[in-house]
mmCIF file of C-alpha atoms in Angstrom:
data_model
loop_
_atom_site.group_PDB
_atom_site.id
_atom_site.type_symbol
_atom_site.label_atom_id
_atom_site.label_comp_id
_atom_site.label_asym_id
_atom_site.label_seq_id
_atom_site.Cartn_x
_atom_site.Cartn_y
_atom_site.Cartn_z
ATOM 1 C CA UNK A 21 38.255 23.736 -31.462
ATOM 2 C CA UNK A 22 38.535 21.921 -35.358
ATOM 3 C CA UNK A 23 38.576 17.962 -35.293
ATOM 4 C CA UNK A 24 41.119 16.967 -37.336
ATOM 5 C CA UNK A 25 40.876 15.327 -40.526
ATOM 6 C CA UNK A 26 40.002 11.454 -40.191
ATOM 7 C CA UNK A 27 42.628 9.120 -41.302
ATOM 8 C CA UNK A 28 42.402 6.500 -44.356
ATOM 9 C CA UNK A 29 44.920 2.958 -44.298
ATOM 10 C CA UNK A 30 45.102 2.474 -47.770
ATOM 11 C CA UNK A 31 46.630 -1.217 -47.592
ATOM 12 C CA UNK A 32 47.933 -2.026 -51.546
ATOM 13 C CA UNK A 33 50.893 -3.219 -53.517
ATOM 14 C CA UNK A 34 51.115 -0.794 -55.528
ATOM 15 C CA UNK A 35 52.725 2.417 -54.762
ATOM 16 C CA UNK A 36 51.056 5.050 -57.865
ATOM 17 C CA UNK A 37 47.339 3.993 -56.875
ATOM 18 C CA UNK A 38 47.997 4.658 -53.398
ATOM 19 C CA UNK A 39 49.472 7.836 -54.721
ATOM 20 C CA UNK A 40 46.278 8.451 -56.601
ATOM 21 C CA UNK A 41 44.579 7.988 -54.108
ATOM 22 C CA UNK A 42 46.302 10.073 -51.150
ATOM 23 C CA UNK A 43 45.947 13.326 -53.725
ATOM 24 C CA UNK A 44 42.114 12.099 -54.505
ATOM 25 C CA UNK A 45 41.434 11.397 -50.436
ATOM 26 C CA UNK A 46 43.470 14.372 -49.045
ATOM 27 C CA UNK A 47 41.841 17.100 -51.055
ATOM 28 C CA UNK A 48 38.334 15.608 -49.682
ATOM 29 C CA UNK A 49 40.180 16.509 -46.277
ATOM 30 C CA UNK A 50 41.081 13.024 -45.225
ATOM 31 C CA UNK A 51 44.449 12.205 -43.941
ATOM 32 C CA UNK A 52 46.217 9.132 -46.152
ATOM 33 C CA UNK A 53 48.259 6.536 -44.212
ATOM 34 C CA UNK A 54 49.863 4.011 -47.165
ATOM 35 C CA UNK A 55 51.162 0.014 -46.316
ATOM 36 C CA UNK A 56 52.308 -1.827 -48.821
ATOM 37 C CA UNK A 57 51.440 -5.148 -47.771
ATOM 38 C CA UNK A 58 48.957 -6.835 -45.500
ATOM 39 C CA UNK A 59 51.409 -7.384 -42.389
ATOM 40 C CA UNK A 60 52.082 -3.726 -42.586
ATOM 41 C CA UNK A 61 48.897 -2.567 -42.638
ATOM 42 C CA UNK A 62 48.200 -4.572 -39.894
ATOM 43 C CA UNK A 63 51.097 -3.734 -37.973
ATOM 44 C CA UNK A 64 50.097 -0.048 -38.495
ATOM 45 C CA UNK A 65 46.739 -0.578 -37.017
ATOM 46 C CA UNK A 66 48.154 -2.406 -34.111
ATOM 47 C CA UNK A 67 50.108 0.461 -32.938
ATOM 48 C CA UNK A 68 48.079 3.465 -33.998
ATOM 49 C CA UNK A 69 47.527 4.475 -30.726
ATOM 50 C CA UNK A 70 50.884 5.543 -30.490
ATOM 51 C CA UNK A 71 51.234 6.639 -33.780
ATOM 52 C CA UNK A 72 47.651 8.724 -34.825
ATOM 53 C CA UNK A 73 44.686 6.751 -34.969
ATOM 54 C CA UNK A 74 43.287 4.781 -38.387
ATOM 55 C CA UNK A 75 39.940 5.802 -38.076
ATOM 56 C CA UNK A 76 38.473 3.731 -41.785
ATOM 57 C CA UNK A 77 41.157 0.805 -43.636
ATOM 58 C CA UNK A 78 40.568 0.636 -47.776
ATOM 59 C CA UNK A 79 41.560 -2.636 -48.027
ATOM 60 C CA UNK A 80 42.920 -4.532 -51.799
ATOM 61 C CA UNK A 81 42.579 -7.759 -52.202
ATOM 62 C CA UNK A 82 45.149 -9.172 -54.580
ATOM 63 C CA UNK A 83 48.288 -8.861 -52.856
ATOM 64 C CA UNK A 84 51.404 -10.547 -51.970
ATOM 65 C CA UNK A 85 52.040 -12.487 -48.506
ATOM 66 C CA UNK A 86 48.534 -11.898 -46.679
ATOM 67 C CA UNK A 87 45.930 -11.244 -49.628
ATOM 68 C CA UNK A 88 42.784 -9.115 -49.057
ATOM 69 C CA UNK A 89 40.597 -11.738 -47.109
ATOM 70 C CA UNK A 90 43.104 -12.877 -45.497
ATOM 71 C CA UNK A 91 43.988 -9.001 -43.580
ATOM 72 C CA UNK A 92 40.705 -8.735 -43.569
ATOM 73 C CA UNK A 93 40.401 -11.643 -40.959
ATOM 74 C CA UNK A 94 43.687 -10.537 -39.049
ATOM 75 C CA UNK A 95 41.582 -7.179 -39.264
ATOM 76 C CA UNK A 96 38.646 -8.020 -37.679
ATOM 77 C CA UNK A 97 40.090 -9.400 -34.891
ATOM 78 C CA UNK A 98 41.445 -6.959 -33.555
ATOM 79 C CA UNK A 99 39.762 -4.976 -30.889
ATOM 80 C CA UNK A 100 38.328 -1.634 -31.750
ATOM 81 C CA UNK A 101 39.639 -2.481 -34.997
ATOM 82 C CA UNK A 102 38.195 0.639 -37.310
ATOM 83 C CA UNK A 103 35.634 -0.174 -40.444
ATOM 84 C CA UNK A 104 37.195 -1.844 -43.254
ATOM 85 C CA UNK A 105 36.238 -0.992 -47.095
ATOM 86 C CA UNK A 106 37.295 -3.484 -49.380
ATOM 87 C CA UNK A 107 38.928 -2.813 -52.877
ATOM 88 C CA UNK A 108 39.618 -5.252 -55.723
ATOM 89 C CA UNK A 109 39.861 -5.187 -59.690
ATOM 90 C CA UNK A 110 37.553 -8.480 -60.034
ATOM 91 C CA UNK A 111 34.240 -8.265 -61.191
ATOM 92 C CA UNK A 112 33.305 -11.926 -59.291
ATOM 93 C CA UNK A 113 30.458 -10.762 -56.929
ATOM 94 C CA UNK A 114 31.517 -14.267 -54.544
ATOM 95 C CA UNK A 115 34.405 -12.128 -53.297
ATOM 96 C CA UNK A 116 31.904 -9.316 -52.183
ATOM 97 C CA UNK A 117 29.730 -11.485 -50.596
ATOM 98 C CA UNK A 118 32.655 -13.491 -48.762
ATOM 99 C CA UNK A 119 34.289 -9.909 -47.913
ATOM 100 C CA UNK A 120 30.922 -8.674 -46.118
ATOM 101 C CA UNK A 121 30.533 -11.790 -44.666
ATOM 102 C CA UNK A 122 33.811 -11.833 -42.810
ATOM 103 C CA UNK A 123 32.878 -8.118 -41.630
ATOM 104 C CA UNK A 124 33.875 -4.999 -44.490
ATOM 105 C CA UNK A 125 31.565 -2.383 -44.024
ATOM 106 C CA UNK A 126 31.668 -1.852 -47.910
ATOM 107 C CA UNK A 127 32.763 -3.401 -51.175
ATOM 108 C CA UNK A 128 34.034 -1.844 -54.551
ATOM 109 C CA UNK A 129 35.871 -2.810 -57.934
ATOM 110 C CA UNK A 130 38.604 -0.112 -58.507
ATOM 111 C CA UNK A 131 40.437 0.836 -61.883
ATOM 112 C CA UNK A 132 44.178 1.782 -62.528
ATOM 113 C CA UNK A 133 43.321 4.902 -63.452
ATOM 114 C CA UNK A 134 42.050 5.939 -60.243
ATOM 115 C CA UNK A 135 38.318 6.587 -61.288
ATOM 116 C CA UNK A 136 36.924 5.021 -58.046
ATOM 117 C CA UNK A 137 38.516 7.347 -55.562
ATOM 118 C CA UNK A 138 35.197 9.329 -55.757
ATOM 119 C CA UNK A 139 33.099 6.063 -54.762
ATOM 120 C CA UNK A 140 36.361 5.298 -52.393
ATOM 121 C CA UNK A 141 35.175 8.734 -50.473
ATOM 122 C CA UNK A 142 31.785 7.588 -50.337
ATOM 123 C CA UNK A 143 32.295 4.447 -48.788
ATOM 124 C CA UNK A 144 34.550 5.937 -46.568
ATOM 125 C CA UNK A 145 32.178 8.492 -45.516
ATOM 126 C CA UNK A 146 29.302 5.771 -45.221
ATOM 127 C CA UNK A 147 32.074 3.235 -43.468
ATOM 128 C CA UNK A 148 32.422 5.903 -40.811
ATOM 129 C CA UNK A 149 29.000 6.917 -40.173
ATOM 130 C CA UNK A 150 28.075 2.824 -39.680
ATOM 131 C CA UNK A 151 30.657 2.855 -36.961
ATOM 132 C CA UNK A 152 30.264 6.267 -35.131
ATOM 133 C CA UNK A 153 26.031 4.528 -34.907
ATOM 134 C CA UNK A 154 27.249 0.882 -34.093
ATOM 135 C CA UNK A 155 29.760 3.364 -31.207
ATOM 136 C CA UNK A 156 26.653 5.410 -30.274
ATOM 137 C CA UNK A 157 24.471 2.258 -29.974
ATOM 138 C CA UNK A 158 27.268 0.162 -28.143
ATOM 139 C CA UNK A 159 27.296 3.270 -25.419
ATOM 140 C CA UNK A 160 23.380 3.680 -25.020
ATOM 141 C CA UNK A 161 23.321 -0.439 -24.611
ATOM 142 C CA UNK A 162 25.964 0.264 -21.510
ATOM 143 C CA UNK A 163 24.325 2.856 -20.267
ATOM 144 C CA UNK A 164 21.144 1.210 -19.983
ATOM 145 C CA UNK A 165 22.529 -1.560 -18.368
ATOM 146 C CA UNK A 166 24.784 0.365 -15.850
ATOM 147 C CA UNK A 167 21.574 2.133 -15.529
ATOM 148 C CA UNK A 168 19.715 -1.150 -14.395
ATOM 149 C CA UNK A 169 22.825 -1.999 -12.662
ATOM 150 C CA UNK A 170 22.458 0.836 -10.352
ATOM 151 C CA UNK A 171 18.719 0.192 -10.181
ATOM 152 C CA UNK A 172 19.244 -3.193 -9.096
ATOM 153 C CA UNK A 173 21.657 -1.960 -6.425
ATOM 154 C CA UNK A 174 19.001 0.751 -5.257
ATOM 155 C CA UNK A 175 16.237 -1.480 -5.243
ATOM 156 C CA UNK A 176 18.352 -4.020 -3.192
ATOM 157 C CA UNK A 177 19.657 -0.952 -0.814
ATOM 158 C CA UNK A 178 15.882 0.048 -0.300
ATOM 159 C CA UNK A 179 14.497 -3.610 -0.091
ATOM 160 C CA UNK A 180 17.357 -3.746 2.908
ATOM 161 C CA UNK A 181 16.751 -0.306 4.799
ATOM 162 C CA UNK A 182 12.649 -1.796 4.391
ATOM 163 C CA UNK A 183 13.333 -4.688 6.060
ATOM 164 C CA UNK A 184 15.628 -3.237 9.047
ATOM 165 C CA UNK A 185 12.694 -1.023 9.661
ATOM 166 C CA UNK A 186 9.923 -3.866 9.525
ATOM 167 C CA UNK A 187 12.675 -5.322 12.017
ATOM 168 C CA UNK A 188 12.982 -2.757 14.335
ATOM 169 C CA UNK A 189 9.170 -1.849 14.123
ATOM 170 C CA UNK A 190 8.506 -5.094 14.942
ATOM 171 C CA UNK A 191 11.059 -5.591 17.670
ATOM 172 C CA UNK A 192 9.922 -2.268 19.577
ATOM 173 C CA UNK A 193 6.296 -3.516 19.353
ATOM 174 C CA UNK A 194 6.687 -6.189 20.673
ATOM 175 C CA UNK A 195 8.711 -5.056 23.870
ATOM 176 C CA UNK A 196 5.739 -2.658 24.068
ATOM 177 C CA UNK A 197 3.444 -5.938 23.687
ATOM 178 C CA UNK A 198 5.948 -7.416 26.221
ATOM 179 C CA UNK A 199 5.310 -4.432 28.926
ATOM 180 C CA UNK A 200 1.454 -4.469 28.745
ATOM 181 C CA UNK A 201 1.449 -7.862 29.382
ATOM 182 C CA UNK A 202 3.684 -7.678 32.710
ATOM 183 C CA UNK A 203 1.398 -4.238 33.490
ATOM 184 C CA UNK A 204 -1.349 -6.756 33.189
ATOM 185 C CA UNK A 205 -0.085 -9.650 35.155
ATOM 186 C CA UNK A 206 0.308 -7.054 37.829
ATOM 187 C CA UNK A 207 -2.573 -5.558 38.284
ATOM 188 C CA UNK A 208 -4.890 -5.970 41.063
ATOM 189 C CA UNK A 209 -8.640 -4.884 39.357
ATOM 190 C CA UNK A 210 -9.693 -7.436 36.922
ATOM 191 C CA UNK A 211 -11.229 -4.473 34.482
ATOM 192 C CA UNK A 212 -7.511 -2.900 34.200
ATOM 193 C CA UNK A 213 -6.064 -6.423 33.998
ATOM 194 C CA UNK A 214 -8.502 -7.275 30.897
ATOM 195 C CA UNK A 215 -8.159 -3.688 29.531
ATOM 196 C CA UNK A 216 -4.150 -3.979 29.341
ATOM 197 C CA UNK A 217 -4.399 -7.582 27.599
ATOM 198 C CA UNK A 218 -6.204 -6.349 25.043
ATOM 199 C CA UNK A 219 -3.917 -3.609 24.381
ATOM 200 C CA UNK A 220 -1.557 -5.853 24.501
ATOM 201 C CA UNK A 221 -3.386 -8.079 21.484
ATOM 202 C CA UNK A 222 -3.743 -5.143 19.573
ATOM 203 C CA UNK A 223 -0.049 -4.472 19.805
ATOM 204 C CA UNK A 224 0.959 -7.832 18.946
ATOM 205 C CA UNK A 225 -1.264 -8.029 15.767
ATOM 206 C CA UNK A 226 0.762 -5.159 14.195
ATOM 207 C CA UNK A 227 4.088 -6.502 15.534
ATOM 208 C CA UNK A 228 3.358 -9.536 14.044
ATOM 209 C CA UNK A 229 2.733 -8.414 10.542
ATOM 210 C CA UNK A 230 6.271 -6.471 10.847
ATOM 211 C CA UNK A 231 8.050 -9.441 11.835
ATOM 212 C CA UNK A 232 6.512 -11.583 9.014
ATOM 213 C CA UNK A 233 7.420 -8.772 6.650
ATOM 214 C CA UNK A 234 11.379 -8.981 8.174
ATOM 215 C CA UNK A 235 11.467 -12.848 7.192
ATOM 216 C CA UNK A 236 9.448 -12.660 4.145
ATOM 217 C CA UNK A 237 10.713 -12.579 0.272
ATOM 218 C CA UNK A 238 8.697 -10.301 -0.616
ATOM 219 C CA UNK A 239 8.204 -6.544 1.374
ATOM 220 C CA UNK A 240 4.437 -6.270 -0.066
ATOM 221 C CA UNK A 241 2.405 -9.113 1.019
ATOM 222 C CA UNK A 242 1.617 -11.106 3.735
ATOM 223 C CA UNK A 243 0.876 -14.705 3.723
ATOM 224 C CA UNK A 244 -2.153 -14.796 6.253
ATOM 225 C CA UNK A 245 -2.174 -18.590 7.055
ATOM 226 C CA UNK A 246 1.277 -17.967 8.434
ATOM 227 C CA UNK A 247 0.150 -14.191 9.654
ATOM 228 C CA UNK A 248 -2.824 -15.590 11.510
ATOM 229 C CA UNK A 249 -1.463 -18.864 12.872
ATOM 230 C CA UNK A 250 1.716 -16.832 14.519
ATOM 231 C CA UNK A 251 -0.810 -14.536 15.542
ATOM 232 C CA UNK A 252 -2.926 -16.870 17.706
ATOM 233 C CA UNK A 253 -0.212 -18.217 18.926
ATOM 234 C CA UNK A 254 0.764 -15.207 20.224
ATOM 235 C CA UNK A 255 -3.007 -14.788 22.150
ATOM 236 C CA UNK A 256 -2.448 -18.843 23.417
ATOM 237 C CA UNK A 257 0.365 -17.728 25.275
ATOM 238 C CA UNK A 258 -0.721 -14.455 26.539
ATOM 239 C CA UNK A 259 -3.991 -15.970 27.571
ATOM 240 C CA UNK A 260 -4.420 -16.756 31.177
ATOM 241 C CA UNK A 261 -4.477 -20.925 32.229
ATOM 242 C CA UNK A 262 -5.411 -22.512 29.565
ATOM 243 C CA UNK A 263 -8.571 -21.178 28.690
ATOM 244 C CA UNK A 264 -7.349 -20.761 24.774
ATOM 245 C CA UNK A 265 -6.145 -24.443 24.444
ATOM 246 C CA UNK A 266 -8.421 -25.230 21.885
ATOM 247 C CA UNK A 267 -8.180 -22.221 20.037
ATOM 248 C CA UNK A 268 -8.182 -23.426 16.247
ATOM 249 C CA UNK A 269 -7.101 -22.118 12.832
ATOM 250 C CA UNK A 270 -7.860 -23.058 9.235
ATOM 251 C CA UNK A 271 -6.938 -21.016 6.640
ATOM 252 C CA UNK A 272 -5.790 -20.924 3.018
ATOM 253 C CA UNK A 273 -2.345 -19.562 2.285
ATOM 254 C CA UNK A 274 -3.608 -16.269 0.513
ATOM 255 C CA UNK A 275 -1.605 -12.970 0.463
ATOM 256 C CA UNK A 276 -2.816 -9.375 0.719
ATOM 257 C CA UNK A 277 -0.344 -6.034 1.031
ATOM 258 C CA UNK A 278 0.460 -5.498 5.150
ATOM 259 C CA UNK A 279 -2.105 -2.401 5.478
ATOM 260 C CA UNK A 280 -5.076 -5.012 5.205
ATOM 261 C CA UNK A 281 -3.392 -7.778 6.370
ATOM 262 C CA UNK A 282 -2.829 -5.794 10.047
ATOM 263 C CA UNK A 283 -6.807 -5.238 9.881
ATOM 264 C CA UNK A 284 -7.625 -8.636 9.607
ATOM 265 C CA UNK A 285 -5.346 -9.112 12.546
ATOM 266 C CA UNK A 286 -6.433 -6.697 14.471
ATOM 267 C CA UNK A 287 -10.122 -8.202 13.897
ATOM 268 C CA UNK A 288 -8.949 -11.853 14.808
ATOM 269 C CA UNK A 289 -7.350 -10.103 18.103
ATOM 270 C CA UNK A 290 -10.617 -8.391 18.818
ATOM 271 C CA UNK A 291 -13.383 -11.138 18.335
ATOM 272 C CA UNK A 292 -11.292 -13.894 19.513
ATOM 273 C CA UNK A 293 -10.573 -12.371 23.000
ATOM 274 C CA UNK A 294 -14.616 -11.530 22.694
ATOM 275 C CA UNK A 295 -15.409 -15.076 22.372
ATOM 276 C CA UNK A 296 -12.957 -15.806 25.552
ATOM 277 C CA UNK A 297 -14.411 -13.580 27.671
ATOM 278 C CA UNK A 298 -18.393 -14.374 26.570
ATOM 279 C CA UNK A 299 -18.513 -17.732 24.881
ATOM 280 C CA UNK A 300 -18.068 -19.858 27.766
ATOM 281 C CA UNK A 301 -18.882 -18.299 31.303
ATOM 282 C CA UNK A 302 -18.253 -21.943 33.015
ATOM 283 C CA UNK A 303 -14.818 -22.317 31.070
ATOM 284 C CA UNK A 304 -12.439 -23.333 28.247
ATOM 285 C CA UNK A 305 -14.020 -24.291 25.129
ATOM 286 C CA UNK A 306 -13.640 -24.653 21.131
ATOM 287 C CA UNK A 307 -12.744 -21.161 19.255
ATOM 288 C CA UNK A 308 -12.145 -21.316 15.567
ATOM 289 C CA UNK A 309 -10.579 -18.971 13.293
ATOM 290 C CA UNK A 310 -11.121 -19.874 9.180
ATOM 291 C CA UNK A 311 -10.150 -17.950 5.810
ATOM 292 C CA UNK A 312 -11.100 -19.128 2.945
ATOM 293 C CA UNK A 313 -11.426 -17.558 -1.007
ATOM 294 C CA UNK A 314 -14.562 -17.187 -2.607
ATOM 295 C CA UNK A 315 -14.118 -16.204 -6.124
ATOM 296 C CA UNK A 316 -12.223 -12.599 -5.718
ATOM 297 C CA UNK A 317 -14.100 -12.684 -2.211
ATOM 298 C CA UNK A 318 -11.673 -13.942 1.050
ATOM 299 C CA UNK A 319 -14.360 -14.551 4.053
ATOM 300 C CA UNK A 320 -12.975 -14.658 7.649
ATOM 301 C CA UNK A 321 -15.155 -15.947 10.555
ATOM 302 C CA UNK A 322 -14.635 -16.367 14.066
ATOM 303 C CA UNK A 323 -16.717 -19.144 15.774
ATOM 304 C CA UNK A 324 -16.883 -20.827 19.083
ATOM 305 C CA UNK A 325 -19.995 -23.427 20.763
ATOM 306 C CA UNK A 326 -20.539 -21.231 23.288
ATOM 307 C CA UNK A 327 -24.097 -19.915 25.045
ATOM 308 C CA UNK A 328 -24.681 -17.569 21.783
ATOM 309 C CA UNK A 329 -27.344 -15.134 22.375
ATOM 310 C CA UNK A 330 -27.282 -16.020 25.813
ATOM 311 C CA UNK A 331 -24.480 -14.325 26.963
ATOM 312 C CA UNK A 332 -25.141 -12.040 29.614
ATOM 313 C CA UNK A 333 -24.147 -8.008 29.064
ATOM 314 C CA UNK A 334 -21.150 -7.016 30.869
ATOM 315 C CA UNK A 335 -21.786 -3.798 32.474
ATOM 316 C CA UNK A 336 -18.892 -2.464 32.529
ATOM 317 C CA UNK A 337 -18.049 -3.134 28.956
ATOM 318 C CA UNK A 338 -16.951 -0.206 26.974
ATOM 319 C CA UNK A 339 -17.999 -0.983 23.451
ATOM 320 C CA UNK A 340 -14.147 -0.554 22.270
ATOM 321 C CA UNK A 341 -14.077 -4.035 20.856
ATOM 322 C CA UNK A 342 -17.096 -3.352 18.739
ATOM 323 C CA UNK A 343 -15.758 0.036 17.607
ATOM 324 C CA UNK A 344 -12.718 -1.461 16.681
ATOM 325 C CA UNK A 345 -13.572 -4.004 14.715
ATOM 326 C CA UNK A 346 -16.435 -1.716 12.509
ATOM 327 C CA UNK A 347 -13.091 0.700 12.169
ATOM 328 C CA UNK A 348 -11.152 -2.519 10.539
ATOM 329 C CA UNK A 349 -14.236 -3.172 8.650
ATOM 330 C CA UNK A 350 -14.049 -0.669 6.811
ATOM 331 C CA UNK A 351 -10.613 -0.078 6.384
ATOM 332 C CA UNK A 352 -11.170 -3.793 4.177
ATOM 333 C CA UNK A 353 -13.985 -2.861 2.763
ATOM 334 C CA UNK A 354 -15.997 -5.561 4.578
ATOM 335 C CA UNK A 355 -19.371 -6.625 5.256
ATOM 336 C CA UNK A 356 -19.587 -7.892 8.913
ATOM 337 C CA UNK A 357 -22.351 -10.724 10.038
ATOM 338 C CA UNK A 358 -24.050 -12.700 12.436
ATOM 339 C CA UNK A 359 -24.571 -16.438 10.801
ATOM 340 C CA UNK A 360 -27.964 -16.635 12.512
ATOM 341 C CA UNK A 361 -27.747 -20.604 11.786
ATOM 342 C CA UNK A 362 -25.074 -21.089 14.249
ATOM 343 C CA UNK A 363 -25.820 -22.494 17.546
ATOM 344 C CA UNK A 364 -22.944 -20.778 19.359
ATOM 345 C CA UNK A 365 -21.526 -17.575 18.272
ATOM 346 C CA UNK A 366 -20.449 -16.953 14.615
ATOM 347 C CA UNK A 367 -19.236 -13.543 12.906
ATOM 348 C CA UNK A 368 -18.279 -13.919 9.022
ATOM 349 C CA UNK A 369 -16.356 -11.321 7.415
ATOM 350 C CA UNK A 370 -16.418 -10.842 3.281
ATOM 351 C CA UNK A 371 -14.409 -8.452 1.649
ATOM 352 C CA UNK A 372 -11.953 -8.448 -1.434
ATOM 353 C CA UNK A 373 -8.614 -10.064 -2.210
ATOM 354 C CA UNK A 374 -7.325 -6.594 -3.540
ATOM 355 C CA UNK A 375 -8.624 -3.197 -2.158
ATOM 356 C CA UNK A 376 -12.078 -1.822 -3.458
ATOM 357 C CA UNK A 377 -12.173 0.526 -6.443
ATOM 358 C CA UNK A 378 -12.138 4.302 -4.334
ATOM 359 C CA UNK A 379 -15.980 5.373 -4.043
ATOM 360 C CA UNK A 380 -17.138 1.218 -3.014
ATOM 361 C CA UNK A 381 -18.517 1.238 0.214
ATOM 362 C CA UNK A 382 -19.167 -1.687 2.966
ATOM 363 C CA UNK A 383 -21.537 -2.515 4.983
ATOM 364 C CA UNK A 384 -21.054 -3.697 8.938
ATOM 365 C CA UNK A 385 -23.285 -5.135 11.335
ATOM 366 C CA UNK A 386 -22.348 -4.746 14.609
ATOM 367 C CA UNK A 387 -21.474 -8.088 16.576
#
């Protein structure tokens, strides 16, 4: 389909010169519309939608009524105004500067014989190209803004879904932990009760991470001091009697990713429960959990003031807790060591604040 010729509105009170412009630009593929005054030209631009669009304007400076600069100022105030080529017979360069500052796309000097018409054609073509580039730029910017808005909406929707998933997973795991607690309470055999209690603690450690993610502003990290505080509170509530009434926490507000937070929580659960069972054969005693940063590494320690190496081996022990600690330490690329200088038992884990590079191995010692 052929495109219609571009329309140029020539605003000039000189009818004879307007006819020369009409003939000269028509031969060059333009449709020319003439307005004999600034007021008539402004009206023609304003009703362009009904009578056919104006693509470019050639505007004379000296006219009765509104002069060219006054008309130019009003054209620039019209939404989606066409580009304007300012035309004058004056050689005064200050007029050109004033017109260009007011918004004209180009400027040229005319003569009464019409010799300027080829220059007007060139200027009109340049003004149309400039206007097309400006429209393309505005459309591109609008598309960029729209894309950003769509991305922001999708990101917000994704965050909402992730938050909801974490909420549901956390609730489901908490229900499982509660069922295990009920089963442990009703178990007659001590080994069954202990196994169910341990399982409950492991499930609760994972559930706490999901609850933290649901209430956190950041779904990509877990603040460990808050997480461990809630985890230890769960352990206190789940303990029989008051055996863990002296469980303490000293931790810095360190953020790590959720997967590694789960590993930390499970390790703390296992080592605390181990201390509860074996550190104080004659009753309860203090158990301390401490988390501090050391450069790019984190140090996690679980300690007690109990019997230490004098603990009697439990023949019913399956070693499951040690295997779980070793597996979680491997997930963290952590070293696990027993502090020989501590009077009771102190297990220290050292691991990076961020995941280790692929290929790096960890050193884990049995607790």
